[in-house]
CSV table of C-alpha atoms and ligand atoms in Angstrom, one decimal:
chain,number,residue,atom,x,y,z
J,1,UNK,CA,0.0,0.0,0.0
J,2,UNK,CA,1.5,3.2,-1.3
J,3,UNK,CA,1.1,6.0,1.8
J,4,UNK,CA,0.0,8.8,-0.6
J,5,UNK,CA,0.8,11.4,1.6
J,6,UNK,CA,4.6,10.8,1.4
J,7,UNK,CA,4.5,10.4,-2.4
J,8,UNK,CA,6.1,13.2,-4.1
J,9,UNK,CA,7.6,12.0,-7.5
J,10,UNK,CA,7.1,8.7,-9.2
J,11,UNK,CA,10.3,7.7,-8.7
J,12,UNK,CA,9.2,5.5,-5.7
J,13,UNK,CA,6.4,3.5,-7.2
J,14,UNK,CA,6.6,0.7,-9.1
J,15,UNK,CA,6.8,0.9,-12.9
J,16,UNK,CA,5.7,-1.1,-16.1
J,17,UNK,CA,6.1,-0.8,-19.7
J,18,UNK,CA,3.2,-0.1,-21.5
J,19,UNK,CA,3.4,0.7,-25.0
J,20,UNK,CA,6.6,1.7,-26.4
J,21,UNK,CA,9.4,3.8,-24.0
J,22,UNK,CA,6.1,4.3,-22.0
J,23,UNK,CA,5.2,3.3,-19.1
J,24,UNK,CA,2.9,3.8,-16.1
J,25,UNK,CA,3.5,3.5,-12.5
J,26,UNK,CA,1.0,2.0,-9.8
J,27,UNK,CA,-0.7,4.1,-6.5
J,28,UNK,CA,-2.4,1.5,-4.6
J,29,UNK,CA,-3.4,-1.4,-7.5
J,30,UNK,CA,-4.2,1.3,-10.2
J,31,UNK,CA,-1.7,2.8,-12.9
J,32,UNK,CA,-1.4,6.0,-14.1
J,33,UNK,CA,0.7,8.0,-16.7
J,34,UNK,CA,3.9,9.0,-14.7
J,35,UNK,CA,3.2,12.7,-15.9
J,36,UNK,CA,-0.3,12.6,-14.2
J,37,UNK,CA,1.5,10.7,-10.9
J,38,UNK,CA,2.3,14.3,-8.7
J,39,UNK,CA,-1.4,16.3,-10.2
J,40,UNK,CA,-3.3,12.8,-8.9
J,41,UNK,CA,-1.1,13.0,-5.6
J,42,UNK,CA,-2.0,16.7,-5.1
J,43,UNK,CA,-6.1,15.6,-5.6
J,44,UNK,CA,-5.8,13.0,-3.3
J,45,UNK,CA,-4.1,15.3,-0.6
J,46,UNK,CA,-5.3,18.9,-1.2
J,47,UNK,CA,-8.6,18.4,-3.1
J,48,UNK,CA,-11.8,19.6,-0.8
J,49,UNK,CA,-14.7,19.6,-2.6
J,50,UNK,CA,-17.6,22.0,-2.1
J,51,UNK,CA,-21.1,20.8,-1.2
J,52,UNK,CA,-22.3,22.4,-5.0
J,53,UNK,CA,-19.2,20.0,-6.7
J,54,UNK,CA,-20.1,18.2,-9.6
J,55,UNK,CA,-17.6,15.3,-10.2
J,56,UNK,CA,-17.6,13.5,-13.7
J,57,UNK,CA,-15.8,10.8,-13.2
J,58,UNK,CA,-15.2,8.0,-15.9
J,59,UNK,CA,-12.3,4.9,-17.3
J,60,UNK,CA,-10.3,6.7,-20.2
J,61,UNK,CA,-12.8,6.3,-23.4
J,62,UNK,CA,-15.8,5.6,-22.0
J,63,UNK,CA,-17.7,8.8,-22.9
J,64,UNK,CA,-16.1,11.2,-21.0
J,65,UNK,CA,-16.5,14.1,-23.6
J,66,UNK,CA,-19.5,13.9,-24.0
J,67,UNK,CA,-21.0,13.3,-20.6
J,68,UNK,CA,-19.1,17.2,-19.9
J,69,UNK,CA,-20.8,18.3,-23.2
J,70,UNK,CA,-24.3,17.0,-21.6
J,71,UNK,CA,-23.5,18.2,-17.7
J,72,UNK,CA,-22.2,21.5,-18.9
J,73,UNK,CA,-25.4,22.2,-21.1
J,74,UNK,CA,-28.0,21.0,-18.3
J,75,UNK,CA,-26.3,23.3,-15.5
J,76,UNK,CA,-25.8,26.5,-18.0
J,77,UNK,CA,-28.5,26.4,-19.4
J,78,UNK,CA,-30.4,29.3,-18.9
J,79,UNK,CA,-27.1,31.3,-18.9
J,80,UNK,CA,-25.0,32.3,-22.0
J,81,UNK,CA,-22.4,30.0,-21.3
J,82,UNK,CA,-24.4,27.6,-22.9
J,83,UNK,CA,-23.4,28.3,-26.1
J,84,UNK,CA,-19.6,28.0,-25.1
J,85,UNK,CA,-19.6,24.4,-26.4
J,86,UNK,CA,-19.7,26.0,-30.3
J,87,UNK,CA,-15.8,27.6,-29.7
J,88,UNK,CA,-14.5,25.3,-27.0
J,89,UNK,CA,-13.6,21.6,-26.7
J,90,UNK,CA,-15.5,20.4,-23.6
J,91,UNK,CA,-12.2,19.4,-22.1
J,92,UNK,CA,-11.4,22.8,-21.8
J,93,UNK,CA,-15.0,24.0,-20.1
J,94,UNK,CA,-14.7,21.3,-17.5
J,95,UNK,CA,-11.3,20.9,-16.1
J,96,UNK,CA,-9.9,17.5,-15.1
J,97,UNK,CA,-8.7,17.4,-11.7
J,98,UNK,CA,-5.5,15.6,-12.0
J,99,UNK,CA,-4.9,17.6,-15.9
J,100,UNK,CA,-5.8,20.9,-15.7
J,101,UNK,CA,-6.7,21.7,-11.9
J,102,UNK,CA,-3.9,20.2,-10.2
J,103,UNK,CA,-1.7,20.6,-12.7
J,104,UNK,CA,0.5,23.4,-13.1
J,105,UNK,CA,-1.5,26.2,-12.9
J,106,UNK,CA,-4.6,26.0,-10.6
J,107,UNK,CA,-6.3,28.4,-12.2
J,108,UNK,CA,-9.9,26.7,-11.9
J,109,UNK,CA,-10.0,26.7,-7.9
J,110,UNK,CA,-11.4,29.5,-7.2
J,111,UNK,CA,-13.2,28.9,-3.9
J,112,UNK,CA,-14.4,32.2,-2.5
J,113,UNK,CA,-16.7,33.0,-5.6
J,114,UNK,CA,-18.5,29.6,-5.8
J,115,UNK,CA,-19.7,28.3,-2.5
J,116,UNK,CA,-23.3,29.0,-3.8
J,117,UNK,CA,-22.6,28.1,-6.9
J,118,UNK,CA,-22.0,24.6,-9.0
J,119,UNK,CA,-18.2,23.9,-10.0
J,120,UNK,CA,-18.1,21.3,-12.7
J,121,UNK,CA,-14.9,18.9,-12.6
J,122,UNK,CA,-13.7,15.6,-14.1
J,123,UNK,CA,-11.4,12.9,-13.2
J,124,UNK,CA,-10.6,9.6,-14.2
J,125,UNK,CA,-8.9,8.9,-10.8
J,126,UNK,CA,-10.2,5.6,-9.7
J,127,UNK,CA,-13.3,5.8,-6.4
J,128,UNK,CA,-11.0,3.7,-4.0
J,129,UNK,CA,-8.2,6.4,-4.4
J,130,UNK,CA,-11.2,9.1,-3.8
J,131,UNK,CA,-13.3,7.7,-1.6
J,132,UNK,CA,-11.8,9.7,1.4
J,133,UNK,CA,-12.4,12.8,-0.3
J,134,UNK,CA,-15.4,12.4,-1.8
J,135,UNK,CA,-17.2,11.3,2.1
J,136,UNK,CA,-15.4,14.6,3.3
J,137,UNK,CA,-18.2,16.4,1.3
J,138,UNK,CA,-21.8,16.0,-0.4
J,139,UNK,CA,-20.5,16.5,-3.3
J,140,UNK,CA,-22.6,14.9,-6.3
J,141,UNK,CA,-20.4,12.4,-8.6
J,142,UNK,CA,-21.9,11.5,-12.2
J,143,UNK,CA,-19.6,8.2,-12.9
J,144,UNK,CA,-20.2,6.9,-16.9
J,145,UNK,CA,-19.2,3.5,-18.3
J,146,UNK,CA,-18.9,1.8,-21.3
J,147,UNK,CA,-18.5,-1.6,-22.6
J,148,UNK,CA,-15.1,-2.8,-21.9
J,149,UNK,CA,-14.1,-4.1,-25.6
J,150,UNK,CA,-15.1,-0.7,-27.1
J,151,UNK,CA,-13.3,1.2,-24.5
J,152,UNK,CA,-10.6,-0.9,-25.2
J,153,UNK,CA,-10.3,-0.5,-28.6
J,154,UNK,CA,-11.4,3.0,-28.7
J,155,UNK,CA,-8.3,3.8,-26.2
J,156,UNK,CA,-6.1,1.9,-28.8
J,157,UNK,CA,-6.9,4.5,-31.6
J,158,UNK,CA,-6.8,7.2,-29.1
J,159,UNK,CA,-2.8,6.4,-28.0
J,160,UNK,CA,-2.2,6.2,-31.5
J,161,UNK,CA,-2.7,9.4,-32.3
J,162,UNK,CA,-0.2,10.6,-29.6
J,163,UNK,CA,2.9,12.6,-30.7
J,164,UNK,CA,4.9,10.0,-29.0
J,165,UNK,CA,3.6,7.6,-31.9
J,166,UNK,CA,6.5,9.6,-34.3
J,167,UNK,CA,9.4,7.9,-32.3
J,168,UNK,CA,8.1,5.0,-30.3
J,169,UNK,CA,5.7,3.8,-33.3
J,170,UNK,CA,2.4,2.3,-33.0
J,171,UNK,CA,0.6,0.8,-30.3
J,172,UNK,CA,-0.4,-2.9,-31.8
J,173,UNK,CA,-3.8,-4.1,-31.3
J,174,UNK,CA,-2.4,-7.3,-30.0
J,175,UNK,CA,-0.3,-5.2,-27.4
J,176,UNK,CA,-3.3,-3.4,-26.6
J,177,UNK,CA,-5.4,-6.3,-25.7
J,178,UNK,CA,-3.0,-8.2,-23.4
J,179,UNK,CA,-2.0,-4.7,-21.8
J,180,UNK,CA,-5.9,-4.1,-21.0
J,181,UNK,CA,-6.6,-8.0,-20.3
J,182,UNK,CA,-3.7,-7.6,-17.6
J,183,UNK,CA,-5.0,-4.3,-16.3
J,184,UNK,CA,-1.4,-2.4,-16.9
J,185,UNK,CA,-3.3,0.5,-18.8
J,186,UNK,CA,-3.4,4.1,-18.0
J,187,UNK,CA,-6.5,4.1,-15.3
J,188,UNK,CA,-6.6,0.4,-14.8
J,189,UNK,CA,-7.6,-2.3,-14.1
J,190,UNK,CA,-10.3,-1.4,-15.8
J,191,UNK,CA,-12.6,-3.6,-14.2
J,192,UNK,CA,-11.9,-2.8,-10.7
J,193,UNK,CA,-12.3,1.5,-11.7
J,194,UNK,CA,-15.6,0.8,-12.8
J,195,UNK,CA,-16.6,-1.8,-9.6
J,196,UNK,CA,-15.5,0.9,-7.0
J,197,UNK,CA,-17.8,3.5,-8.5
J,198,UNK,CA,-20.6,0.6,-9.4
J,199,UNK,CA,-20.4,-0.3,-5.6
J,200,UNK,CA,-20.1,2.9,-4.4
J,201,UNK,CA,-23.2,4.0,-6.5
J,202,UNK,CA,-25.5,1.7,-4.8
J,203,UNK,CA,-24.1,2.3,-1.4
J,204,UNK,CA,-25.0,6.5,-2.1
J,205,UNK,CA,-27.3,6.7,-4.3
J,206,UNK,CA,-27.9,10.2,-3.6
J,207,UNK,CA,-24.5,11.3,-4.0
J,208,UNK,CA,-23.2,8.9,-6.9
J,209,UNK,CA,-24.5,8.1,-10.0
J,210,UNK,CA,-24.0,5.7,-12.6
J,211,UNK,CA,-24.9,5.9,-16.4
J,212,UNK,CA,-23.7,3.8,-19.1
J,213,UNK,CA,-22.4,4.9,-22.7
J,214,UNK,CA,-24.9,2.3,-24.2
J,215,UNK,CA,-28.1,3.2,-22.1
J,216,UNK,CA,-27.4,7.1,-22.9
J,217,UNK,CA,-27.0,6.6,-26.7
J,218,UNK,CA,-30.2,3.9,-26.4
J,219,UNK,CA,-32.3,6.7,-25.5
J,220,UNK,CA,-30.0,10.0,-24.8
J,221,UNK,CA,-33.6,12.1,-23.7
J,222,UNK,CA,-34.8,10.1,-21.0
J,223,UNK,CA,-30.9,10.1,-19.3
J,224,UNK,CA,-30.6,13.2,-19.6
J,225,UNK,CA,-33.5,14.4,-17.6
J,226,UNK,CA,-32.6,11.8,-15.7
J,227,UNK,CA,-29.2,13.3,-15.1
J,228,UNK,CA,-30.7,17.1,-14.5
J,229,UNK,CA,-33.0,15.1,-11.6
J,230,UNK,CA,-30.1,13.9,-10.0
J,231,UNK,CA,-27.9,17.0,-10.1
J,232,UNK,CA,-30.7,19.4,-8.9
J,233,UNK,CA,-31.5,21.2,-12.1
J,234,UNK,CA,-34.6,18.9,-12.9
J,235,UNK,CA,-36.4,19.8,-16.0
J,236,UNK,CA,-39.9,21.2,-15.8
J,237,UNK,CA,-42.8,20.0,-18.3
J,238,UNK,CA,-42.7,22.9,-20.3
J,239,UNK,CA,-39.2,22.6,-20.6
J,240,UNK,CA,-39.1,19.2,-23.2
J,241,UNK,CA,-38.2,21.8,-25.9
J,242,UNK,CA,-34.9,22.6,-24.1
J,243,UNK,CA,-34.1,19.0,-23.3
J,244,UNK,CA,-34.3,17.9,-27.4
J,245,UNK,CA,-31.7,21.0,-27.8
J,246,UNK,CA,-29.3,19.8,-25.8
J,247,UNK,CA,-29.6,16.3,-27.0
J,248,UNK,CA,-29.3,18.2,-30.2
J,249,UNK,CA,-26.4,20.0,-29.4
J,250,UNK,CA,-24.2,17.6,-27.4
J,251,UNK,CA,-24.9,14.5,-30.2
J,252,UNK,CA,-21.5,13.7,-32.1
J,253,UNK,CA,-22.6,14.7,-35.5
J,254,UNK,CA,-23.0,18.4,-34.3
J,255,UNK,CA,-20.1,18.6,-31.9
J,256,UNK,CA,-17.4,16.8,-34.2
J,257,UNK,CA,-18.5,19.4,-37.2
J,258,UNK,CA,-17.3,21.9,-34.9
J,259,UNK,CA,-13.7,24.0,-36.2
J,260,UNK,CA,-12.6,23.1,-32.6
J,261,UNK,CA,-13.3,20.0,-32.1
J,262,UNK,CA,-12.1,18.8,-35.7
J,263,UNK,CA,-8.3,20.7,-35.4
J,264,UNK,CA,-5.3,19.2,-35.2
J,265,UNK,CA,-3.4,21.5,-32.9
J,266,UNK,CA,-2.8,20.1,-29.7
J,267,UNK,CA,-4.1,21.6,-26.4
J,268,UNK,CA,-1.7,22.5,-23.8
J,269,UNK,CA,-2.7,19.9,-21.3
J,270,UNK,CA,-2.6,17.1,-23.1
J,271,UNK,CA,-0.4,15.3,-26.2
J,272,UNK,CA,-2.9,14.7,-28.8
J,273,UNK,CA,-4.8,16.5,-31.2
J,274,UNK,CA,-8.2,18.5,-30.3
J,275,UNK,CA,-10.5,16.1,-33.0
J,276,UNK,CA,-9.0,12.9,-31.4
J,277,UNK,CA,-11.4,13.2,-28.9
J,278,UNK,CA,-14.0,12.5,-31.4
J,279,UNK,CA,-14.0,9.2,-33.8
J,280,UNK,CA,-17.1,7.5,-34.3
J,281,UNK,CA,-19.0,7.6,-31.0
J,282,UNK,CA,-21.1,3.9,-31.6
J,283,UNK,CA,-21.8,1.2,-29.9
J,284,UNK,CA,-20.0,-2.5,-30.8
J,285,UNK,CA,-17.2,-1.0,-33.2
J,286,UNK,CA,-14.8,-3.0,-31.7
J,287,UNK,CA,-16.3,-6.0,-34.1
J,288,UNK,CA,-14.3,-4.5,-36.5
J,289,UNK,CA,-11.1,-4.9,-34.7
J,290,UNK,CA,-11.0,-8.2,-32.3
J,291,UNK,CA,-11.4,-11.4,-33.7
J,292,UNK,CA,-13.6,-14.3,-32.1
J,293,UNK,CA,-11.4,-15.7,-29.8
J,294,UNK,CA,-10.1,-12.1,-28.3
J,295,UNK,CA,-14.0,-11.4,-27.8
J,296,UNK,CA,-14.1,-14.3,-26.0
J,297,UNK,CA,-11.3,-13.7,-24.0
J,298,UNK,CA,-12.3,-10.3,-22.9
J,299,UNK,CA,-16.2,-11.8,-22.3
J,300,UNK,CA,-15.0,-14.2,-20.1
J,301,UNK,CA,-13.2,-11.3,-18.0
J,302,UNK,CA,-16.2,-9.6,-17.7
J,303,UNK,CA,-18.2,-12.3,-16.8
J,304,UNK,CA,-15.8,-12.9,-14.0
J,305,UNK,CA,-15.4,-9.2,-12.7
J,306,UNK,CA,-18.8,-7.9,-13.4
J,307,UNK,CA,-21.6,-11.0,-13.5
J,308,UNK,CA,-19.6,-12.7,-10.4
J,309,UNK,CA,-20.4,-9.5,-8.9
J,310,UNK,CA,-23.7,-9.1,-10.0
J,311,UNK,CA,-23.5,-6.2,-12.5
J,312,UNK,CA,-25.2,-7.7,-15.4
J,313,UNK,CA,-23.2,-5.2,-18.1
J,314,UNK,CA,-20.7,-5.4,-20.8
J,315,UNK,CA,-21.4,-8.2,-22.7
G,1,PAP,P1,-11.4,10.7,-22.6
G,1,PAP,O1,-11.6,9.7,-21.5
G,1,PAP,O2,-10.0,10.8,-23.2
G,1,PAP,O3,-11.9,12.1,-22.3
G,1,PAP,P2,-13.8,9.9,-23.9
G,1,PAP,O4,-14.5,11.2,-24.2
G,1,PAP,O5,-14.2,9.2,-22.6
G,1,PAP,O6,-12.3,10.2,-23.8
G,1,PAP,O7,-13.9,8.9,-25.0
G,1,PAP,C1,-13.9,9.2,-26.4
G,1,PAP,C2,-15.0,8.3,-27.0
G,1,PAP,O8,-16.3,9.0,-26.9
G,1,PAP,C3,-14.7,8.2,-28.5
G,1,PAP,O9,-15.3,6.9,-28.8
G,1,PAP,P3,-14.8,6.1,-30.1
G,1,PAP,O10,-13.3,6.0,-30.1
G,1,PAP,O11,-15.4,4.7,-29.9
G,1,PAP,O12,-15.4,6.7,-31.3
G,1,PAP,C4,-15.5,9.3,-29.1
G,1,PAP,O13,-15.8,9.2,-30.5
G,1,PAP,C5,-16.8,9.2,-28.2
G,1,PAP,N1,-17.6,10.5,-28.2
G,1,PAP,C6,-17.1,11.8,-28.1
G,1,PAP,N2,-18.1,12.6,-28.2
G,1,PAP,C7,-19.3,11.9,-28.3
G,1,PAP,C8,-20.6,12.3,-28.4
G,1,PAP,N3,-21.1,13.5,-28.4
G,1,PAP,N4,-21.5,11.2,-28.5
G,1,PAP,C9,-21.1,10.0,-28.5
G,1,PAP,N5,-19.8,9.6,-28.4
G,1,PAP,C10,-18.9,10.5,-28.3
C-alpha cells in the first residue's frame, strides 16, 4: 500500500512498460501516466470539494466528452455559457482534476466565488483512491461506463494518435489487448475503476450516479432528464423543448463538425490532437477490430469481474 501522503515524484512506485518507451507507474493497484502521478497525488491530498461540486468521473474512453458536453449544457442552461460548447472543446470547459486543476497552474479553484454556486470537474482517478475525499463532502459524482471491448479499442486508436507515436511507433492491437486484459493500462484495471464506483453507486445513491455509454445513446432524452433530476437542475414539463436542444447540441454529429473540435493543434494539457477526442462515438465497433477468440477472452473477464459481482453489463 502506497502512503500517498509521502508520495512526491514517481520515482518511488513501481513501474511497467506499457506501449513503447512508456510506461505507467501504480498508487495502490491502479496505474497512471507518470506525468499525471504528482497532479493525482495533489487531488488526493489537497482536493476539498464543495457541497455544490459536480464530479464526472469515468475509465479513459468511455464517454467522458461527451458526458461534460451534456452536464455543462444541463447546468448552464439558462445562462449564455451555454453556447460556449460552439468555440470550445469540452475538455477545456470542464477541467480534469488531475490535468488541468492540479496541474501546473490551478487556475480553476477558485473557492471564494462559488460556495453558492455549481463547480463542474472531471477525473478519471479511480473511487478507492477518492473515496476519502469524496465522504469529506456531499459533493454529487456522475460516474459513466462503457462496454469494456469498445473502451478498449477506442483507447487503442486514441494512443495512437499521440505525438509520442513519431518515435516509439504504434501501439499494436495485440499489445493493446494483453495490456488491458492484464490491467497495466493508464486508469486500470479497468474492471476494478468501474466496480469501485458501481459499488459505491448503490451504497450513495444520492450522491453517486451511474450511467452507461450504451443506455445514454439507447435513448440520450430520458438520461438526460434523468441526469438534470439527480444534479438538482430537474427539467420542468414545459421545458421538453430545451431538453431535445441539448440532446441536439451535445450528439456527435454536431459537436465533431465543430472548427474546434475537428483541429489538429494540440491543447496544452494534453499530447494529442483537439478532434482525437472524437472518432465514431457507436456502440459494438470493436467488431471491427478483435477477432472471435479475443472477444471471448475479454467476455470471459467480464463475466468474472462484473456478472460474479452481480452487474449484469458489458457483454
Ligand atoms: P477521454 O476519456 O480521453 O476524455 P472519452 O470522451 O471518454 O475520452 O472517449 C472518447 C469516445 O467517446 C470516442 O469513442 P470512439 O473512439 O469509440 O469513437 C468518441 O468518439 C466518443 N464520443 C465523443 N463525443 C461523443 C458524443 N457527443 N456522442 C457519442 N460519443 C462521443
Amino acid at each position: 500500500m502506497v502512503n500517498i501522503l509521502e508520495v512526491v515524484t514517481d520515482e518511488s512506485l513501481r513501474k511497467e512498460n506499457w506501449w513503447g518507451k512508456n510506461y505507467v507507474c501504480q498508487i495502490n493497484n491502479f496505474w497512471f501516466l507518470p506525468k499525471f502521478v504528482p497532479s493525482t497525488i495533489r487531488v488526493l491530498n489537497e482536493f476539498k470539494p464543495l457541497p455544490n461540486d459536480v464530479i464526472l468521473a469515468s475509465f479513459p474512453k468511455t464517454g467522458t466528452t461527451w458526458l461534460k458536453s451534456l452536464v455543462f449544457s444541463i447546468i448552464n442552461r439558462s445562462s449564455k455559457e451555454s453556447s460556449l460548447l460552439v468555440k470550445h472543446n469540452a475538455h477545456d470547459l470542464v477541467p480534469t482534476l488531475e490535468v488541468q486543476v492540479f496541474g501546473t497552474t490551478r487556475q480553476y479553484l477558485d473557492n471564494e466565488s462559488h460556495h453558492s454556486s455549481t463547480r463542474l470537474y472531471s477525473t478519471h482517478i479511480p473511487y478507492q483512491l477518492l473515496r476519502k475525499t469524496f465522504d469529506s463532502s456531499n459533493c454529487r459524482v456522475v460516474y459513466i461506463t462503457r462496454n469494456p471491448k469498445d473502451t478498449l479499442v477506442s483507447m487503442w486508436h486514441f494512443t495512437n494518435k499521440w505525438k509520442a507515436v513519431d518515435q516509439d511507433g504504434p501501439w499494436h492491437i495485440e499489445e493493446a489487448i494483453e495490456k488491458f486484459c492484464s490491467g497495466v493500462f493508464p486508469g486500470g484495471p479497468y474492471y476494478d475503476h468501474v466496480m469501485g464506483f458501481k459499488n459505491a453507486s448503490l451504497e450513495k445513491p444520492k450522491n453517486i450516479f451511474l450511467i452507461t455509454y450504451e443506455e445514454l445513446i439507447k435513448d440520450t432524452k430520458i438520461h438526460v432528464k434523468r441526469l438534470a433530476e439527480f444534479l438538482g437542475f430537474p427539467f420542468m414539463n414545459h421545458e421538453e423543448e430545451e431538453v431535445d436542444e441539448i440532446v441536439k447540441n451535445c450528439s456527435f454529429d454536431i459537436l465533431s463538425s465543430y472548427a474546434v473540435n475537428k483541429s489538429e493543434d494540440f491543447p496544452s494539457w494534453f499530447q494529442v490532437p483537439y478532434n482525437s477526442f472524437f472518432r465514431q462515438g457507436v456502440v459494438g465497433d470493436y467488431k471491427n477490430y478483435l477477432d472471435a477468440k479475443t472477444i471471448e477472452r475479454i467476455d470471459a473477464l467480464t463475466r468474472d469481474k462484473f456478472h460474479g459481482a452481480d452487474f449484469m453489463y458489458g457483454i
